[in-house]
Structure formats: structure tokens, C-alpha cells
């Protein structure tokens, strides 16, 4: 089913509004004599028209006319239009260019004369009951569509009260006419067709049905009807208070954040002006700011007119490239740095001993040089966190081998975890393939990291060596969850990393800090790693590592039992472990 069918259009809202106002109409304008007699008796009991009005009608129209077909009597009641007929007449009169805006205001009596003389298929007996029915129709139209469409007022004229039409929005009346005609039509599809119409108003200007929503009266009624009840407000307020309570960080969460926060202000920002010379010039001082700066590397072959190199420090032709390259300007200008406020020792000791279990001292880096496509993962045991940067086949020339999609899906990643998280780096082509692999391995996608790539000058990369149609300035890392992992610090970090690009396929070091804060002291595994990826507390697998280094005795024994043809030696822990 089309989702647009579920939307309530303006026409349907107007139709519902008429039902809510309990306006009961005769679709075909038929009324029996009992209804007319009832209206007649009600008129003579409550009508404000006096006998002078009837005399005025006779004097202006003529005795002969009033005494013939236009004189009201029970016998001629069949010729008297009903209220619904008068409403149709008024709508047609105002929407057929028969009334100019300059003739407002107009009295109901004058309007009745014009309707009576108008060439229409309906015959109007010019009587007191005709004037009464017309005024009743005007009141109905004004009540339904609001004063912005038709504004009427009651004025004292002589000894009688008359209705005066002060203003009519002819454009909106044209839209209303289409709406009313579609409802009164015998064709059930007429209303659906009118929903698609753009109604022509005054023969030239076009106006959509939705413009009726500008009507203030309709908006006020809709707002009143849509306003929640006291019970609904009370229920929503309780849910709102519950959400605030659940989202509010506890004292434990705040202390965990403080424990992982840097206390020596080791993080330093890069200056937006780049070099110290430009920084002094822009700040109009003799001293550069305390942020990090760069200095240009000017060689004999450098041509300043060419500008900066697109690849900067990742350029493969650094020794011959004529463009400008940069290096970090580490000459200190003796700035002093204020340390962060530390947690009181008493609070910190209580936190570590009573509230939070401190992470045990992690092992030094471990790694195994192997072909991960054929390696027996079960000998490694279970891990809380796994990170993988697979060599996806992206149909480009790469300085390393790649794996096919089927080889990736066939990997026994499920043997490495019962409960935990996996961080899977994917390229643009492998975005959906990575999700398929997570499902095959038994994971559910829980989140996604985005690495925004910057160059050496901390600017967004706009040129590079990746991408078929557009240069890639970001990479994605899918986060999958399996089982019910415990002891994780949720909500500490953001899902966006901003880091500098280095060697081909090398990921930012910030991701290791993010994972270590998420799962401190837990066993972690990196697949498809290289020597620069080895980290304390991590085990790394890959075919570009230096042999085998293991500190865990059980892993060492299982490895030698499974691969007796290439046994390894158990590495002794340092003395301080």
C-alpha cells in the first residue's frame, strides 16, 4: 500500500469537520412537505422579519409578482428551494464572476434580488420565507468555513434586522465549490479526483486544495480537537520524567569518565593559520599561539608558485616533488600548561575499590604470523572485542593481497566469541557485504563508526588515490554485538573519529583508545594486522608480522599441538609484570 494513502488530506479534514459540527445535509436537496411546514412554522414563530418586510418586498417587486408564482403558500412550497439549494446558489453566484469585490458589503435582501433575477435553472419565489432561507444558508456557510471565507454581520435596518455580507474570499469559495460538488456527486470517484485537482479561480489564477489550511478558524478547531486530554498529558509527562531519569548519568558514570580523562592536558590543537609566521601575522603579535604549527620544507627543487602538494606527507615522490611539503614545527616557545583538576584521592580510592573493579594489568603485545584464511581460530580462546580490517577486493591495484567475498564469509569468526563486540572496517563497495558477513558470523549490527580523513595540515581530504567516481574522505567501521557482553563502559565516546591519513589502509590510532576505554582490561584480538598495529592487551593476526610471540601459556600449548611442524617458544614476561 502506498504510504501516501494514509495521509489525511485537507478535503478529508474538511469533511470530518462538517461531521463534527453535526451538520446534517440532504445530499440531493430533497425535503418533504413536513420539513418545509416545520421550517415555516418555526419561521413565523422566531423570524425577525416583520410585516413591514413583506410590504417592502411587495412595493419593490410589484403586487402582480407577489400575487402570482412568487407568493408563498403551502401549495407553492414545492417551488421554494431548500437551505442546501440556497447554499449552492450562493456558492455558484460568488464563483462565476457574477459579483465584484467592490460591491461589498451587500445586504441579504439585495443578494436575494440578484439571485432571483440571475439566469439559473432554479426558480426562487420572492417571499419572506425565501429571505429567511437565504439568511439561514449564509449563516451556515459562515459557520462552516469561517469568517476568513465569508464574514457576515447582523444590522438593524428600519424595524427589522437584516444580514449583511461584509466580505467574501472568492478564491477560497472556488475551492469550496469543488469540494462540495465532489461530496454531492453520485460518482464515488469524484472526491478522489478532486484531491488531485488544482482548482482554477477567477479563470486565471490557480490554487491548490491545501491552501484552505490557511483558514484560521479551521486551524483553531483542528488544534482544539487534536489537543491531548488531561490523562494523555499525565501519561506523557510520566514517560518524559522516566526518560530524563534514565538518560541522566549516574555518579558512577561520571567517575568513570573522569578516570579516563587526561590530567596533564597532553592534547594540543593545531593552529588554524598553519605556520608560525602566518599565526603572528594574523594575531598581530610577535609571538605565535601555544597550538601546534607546521613549517614548510623548502628544498632546491621546490617551486613555491605551485602551492601545496595534494598528498603532503604521504607523497611517494617526496625527493623529487616540486610542490610544497610541511613538517611539524616543534620549537617550543615556553608556554606553561595548566593541569586539569584531579579527583580527590579519597574519592578515587573508594571508587576503584568499592564501585568499579579496576582493570588488571594487560599483557604486552602478542602476535602470530599466519594465513588467516586457514588458521585455526579455536586455539586462541575467547575474546571480548575483535577488530578486523579485511583486504576487501575493491578492484584496484593494491600493495597487498586481497580476499574474495566467499573467503570472507567462510571465516570461522564465530569461534572467537560467545559474548562480545566486533569492529569491522568496510569500504564503499563492501558496505552491504560487511553486513552480510556479520549476520553469517552470528552478530547483530549495533552501531557504526565513521572515520573522517584529514591530511597533514588537518584539512579535509579532497584529493586521494581511492574512489571510482568521488574521492573518499571517510571510512566506515561496522560495530556488531553478539550475546550479552558484560563489564563494558557504554556511552563514553562519540561515533565519529577525525584522524590523519598515513600509510595505505592504516587506520587511526584513536580507535584503539576508544576500544580500550570501552572494554578496559579485556582480551582483544585484531585480525589482518601489521607490525605497527600491535598493542598491549591485544593479540594480532596477519601475514605481515614478525614470526610468533605469545605470553599466554594455554594458547602456547594449543598452538604447538595444532601446528607441530612450526612450533613456537613461550615468551617470558618482563620482570615488572
JSON list of C-alpha atoms in Angstrom, two decimals, residues 381-458:
[
{"chain": "A", "resi": 381, "resn": "UNK", "atom": "CA", "xyz": [40.27, -18.91, 23.18]},
{"chain": "A", "resi": 382, "resn": "UNK", "atom": "CA", "xyz": [37.55, -16.31, 23.61]},
{"chain": "A", "resi": 383, "resn": "UNK", "atom": "CA", "xyz": [37.83, -12.53, 23.23]},
{"chain": "A", "resi": 384, "resn": "UNK", "atom": "CA", "xyz": [35.64, -9.66, 24.38]},
{"chain": "A", "resi": 385, "resn": "UNK", "atom": "CA", "xyz": [36.49, -7.39, 21.44]},
{"chain": "A", "resi": 386, "resn": "UNK", "atom": "CA", "xyz": [37.55, -8.22, 17.89]},
{"chain": "A", "resi": 387, "resn": "UNK", "atom": "CA", "xyz": [38.67, -5.71, 15.28]},
{"chain": "A", "resi": 388, "resn": "UNK", "atom": "CA", "xyz": [39.18, -6.67, 11.64]},
{"chain": "A", "resi": 389, "resn": "UNK", "atom": "CA", "xyz": [40.37, -4.67, 8.65]},
{"chain": "A", "resi": 390, "resn": "UNK", "atom": "CA", "xyz": [39.88, -7.20, 5.83]},
{"chain": "A", "resi": 391, "resn": "UNK", "atom": "CA", "xyz": [41.64, -6.81, 2.47]},
{"chain": "A", "resi": 392, "resn": "UNK", "atom": "CA", "xyz": [38.38, -6.44, 0.53]},
{"chain": "A", "resi": 393, "resn": "UNK", "atom": "CA", "xyz": [38.55, -6.94, -3.20]},
{"chain": "A", "resi": 394, "resn": "UNK", "atom": "CA", "xyz": [37.84, -3.35, -4.35]},
{"chain": "A", "resi": 395, "resn": "UNK", "atom": "CA", "xyz": [39.01, -3.88, -7.96]},
{"chain": "A", "resi": 396, "resn": "UNK", "atom": "CA", "xyz": [42.06, -1.62, -7.59]},
{"chain": "A", "resi": 397, "resn": "UNK", "atom": "CA", "xyz": [45.81, -2.20, -7.65]},
{"chain": "A", "resi": 398, "resn": "UNK", "atom": "CA", "xyz": [46.91, -2.55, -4.02]},
{"chain": "A", "resi": 399, "resn": "UNK", "atom": "CA", "xyz": [50.29, -3.21, -2.36]},
{"chain": "A", "resi": 400, "resn": "UNK", "atom": "CA", "xyz": [48.86, -6.31, -0.63]},
{"chain": "A", "resi": 401, "resn": "UNK", "atom": "CA", "xyz": [46.79, -9.37, -1.49]},
{"chain": "A", "resi": 402, "resn": "UNK", "atom": "CA", "xyz": [43.01, -9.37, -1.28]},
{"chain": "A", "resi": 403, "resn": "UNK", "atom": "CA", "xyz": [40.34, -11.89, -0.31]},
{"chain": "A", "resi": 404, "resn": "UNK", "atom": "CA", "xyz": [37.25, -12.81, -2.26]},
{"chain": "A", "resi": 405, "resn": "UNK", "atom": "CA", "xyz": [33.78, -12.31, -0.87]},
{"chain": "A", "resi": 406, "resn": "UNK", "atom": "CA", "xyz": [33.26, -16.06, -0.39]},
{"chain": "A", "resi": 407, "resn": "UNK", "atom": "CA", "xyz": [36.53, -16.38, 1.53]},
{"chain": "A", "resi": 408, "resn": "UNK", "atom": "CA", "xyz": [35.42, -13.62, 3.88]},
{"chain": "A", "resi": 409, "resn": "UNK", "atom": "CA", "xyz": [32.06, -15.26, 4.55]},
{"chain": "A", "resi": 410, "resn": "UNK", "atom": "CA", "xyz": [33.72, -18.64, 5.20]},
{"chain": "A", "resi": 411, "resn": "UNK", "atom": "CA", "xyz": [35.96, -17.36, 8.02]},
{"chain": "A", "resi": 412, "resn": "UNK", "atom": "CA", "xyz": [35.24, -19.00, 11.41]},
{"chain": "A", "resi": 413, "resn": "UNK", "atom": "CA", "xyz": [34.90, -15.75, 13.33]},
{"chain": "A", "resi": 414, "resn": "UNK", "atom": "CA", "xyz": [32.08, -17.25, 15.40]},
{"chain": "A", "resi": 415, "resn": "UNK", "atom": "CA", "xyz": [34.64, -19.50, 17.20]},
{"chain": "A", "resi": 416, "resn": "UNK", "atom": "CA", "xyz": [36.32, -16.47, 18.77]},
{"chain": "A", "resi": 417, "resn": "UNK", "atom": "CA", "xyz": [33.43, -15.04, 20.76]},
{"chain": "A", "resi": 418, "resn": "UNK", "atom": "CA", "xyz": [30.42, -16.07, 22.78]},
{"chain": "A", "resi": 419, "resn": "UNK", "atom": "CA", "xyz": [29.62, -12.60, 24.12]},
{"chain": "A", "resi": 420, "resn": "UNK", "atom": "CA", "xyz": [31.32, -9.52, 22.78]},
{"chain": "A", "resi": 421, "resn": "UNK", "atom": "CA", "xyz": [31.73, -6.86, 20.13]},
{"chain": "A", "resi": 422, "resn": "UNK", "atom": "CA", "xyz": [33.30, -6.84, 16.67]},
{"chain": "A", "resi": 423, "resn": "UNK", "atom": "CA", "xyz": [34.60, -3.77, 14.82]},
{"chain": "A", "resi": 424, "resn": "UNK", "atom": "CA", "xyz": [34.61, -4.48, 11.07]},
{"chain": "A", "resi": 425, "resn": "UNK", "atom": "CA", "xyz": [36.17, -1.91, 8.72]},
{"chain": "A", "resi": 426, "resn": "UNK", "atom": "CA", "xyz": [34.44, -1.77, 5.34]},
{"chain": "A", "resi": 427, "resn": "UNK", "atom": "CA", "xyz": [34.94, 0.11, 2.09]},
{"chain": "A", "resi": 428, "resn": "UNK", "atom": "CA", "xyz": [32.26, 1.66, -0.07]},
{"chain": "A", "resi": 429, "resn": "UNK", "atom": "CA", "xyz": [31.73, -1.47, -2.16]},
{"chain": "A", "resi": 430, "resn": "UNK", "atom": "CA", "xyz": [31.85, -3.78, 0.85]},
{"chain": "A", "resi": 431, "resn": "UNK", "atom": "CA", "xyz": [29.32, -1.87, 2.94]},
{"chain": "A", "resi": 432, "resn": "UNK", "atom": "CA", "xyz": [26.49, -4.34, 2.34]},
{"chain": "A", "resi": 433, "resn": "UNK", "atom": "CA", "xyz": [28.87, -7.30, 2.15]},
{"chain": "A", "resi": 434, "resn": "UNK", "atom": "CA", "xyz": [30.12, -6.45, 5.63]},
{"chain": "A", "resi": 435, "resn": "UNK", "atom": "CA", "xyz": [26.57, -6.54, 6.98]},
{"chain": "A", "resi": 436, "resn": "UNK", "atom": "CA", "xyz": [26.07, -9.95, 5.37]},
{"chain": "A", "resi": 437, "resn": "UNK", "atom": "CA", "xyz": [29.27, -11.24, 6.98]},
{"chain": "A", "resi": 438, "resn": "UNK", "atom": "CA", "xyz": [28.14, -10.03, 10.42]},
{"chain": "A", "resi": 439, "resn": "UNK", "atom": "CA", "xyz": [24.87, -11.91, 10.05]},
{"chain": "A", "resi": 440, "resn": "UNK", "atom": "CA", "xyz": [26.65, -15.09, 8.89]},
{"chain": "A", "resi": 441, "resn": "UNK", "atom": "CA", "xyz": [29.10, -14.94, 11.80]},
{"chain": "A", "resi": 442, "resn": "UNK", "atom": "CA", "xyz": [26.26, -14.58, 14.31]},
{"chain": "A", "resi": 443, "resn": "UNK", "atom": "CA", "xyz": [26.36, -10.83, 15.03]},
{"chain": "A", "resi": 444, "resn": "UNK", "atom": "CA", "xyz": [23.73, -8.14, 15.03]},
{"chain": "A", "resi": 445, "resn": "UNK", "atom": "CA", "xyz": [24.75, -4.71, 13.78]},
{"chain": "A", "resi": 446, "resn": "UNK", "atom": "CA", "xyz": [24.63, -2.40, 16.79]},
{"chain": "A", "resi": 447, "resn": "UNK", "atom": "CA", "xyz": [26.37, 0.78, 15.67]},
{"chain": "A", "resi": 448, "resn": "UNK", "atom": "CA", "xyz": [28.72, 2.33, 13.15]},
{"chain": "A", "resi": 449, "resn": "UNK", "atom": "CA", "xyz": [31.92, 4.35, 13.43]},
{"chain": "A", "resi": 450, "resn": "UNK", "atom": "CA", "xyz": [32.89, 6.95, 10.83]},
{"chain": "A", "resi": 451, "resn": "UNK", "atom": "CA", "xyz": [36.50, 7.97, 10.31]},
{"chain": "A", "resi": 452, "resn": "UNK", "atom": "CA", "xyz": [36.79, 11.46, 8.79]},
{"chain": "A", "resi": 453, "resn": "UNK", "atom": "CA", "xyz": [40.12, 11.58, 6.98]},
{"chain": "A", "resi": 454, "resn": "UNK", "atom": "CA", "xyz": [42.35, 14.64, 7.27]},
{"chain": "A", "resi": 455, "resn": "UNK", "atom": "CA", "xyz": [45.71, 15.41, 5.72]},
{"chain": "A", "resi": 456, "resn": "UNK", "atom": "CA", "xyz": [48.92, 16.52, 7.40]},
{"chain": "A", "resi": 457, "resn": "UNK", "atom": "CA", "xyz": [47.63, 20.10, 7.73]},
{"chain": "A", "resi": 458, "resn": "UNK", "atom": "CA", "xyz": [44.46, 18.80, 9.42]}
]
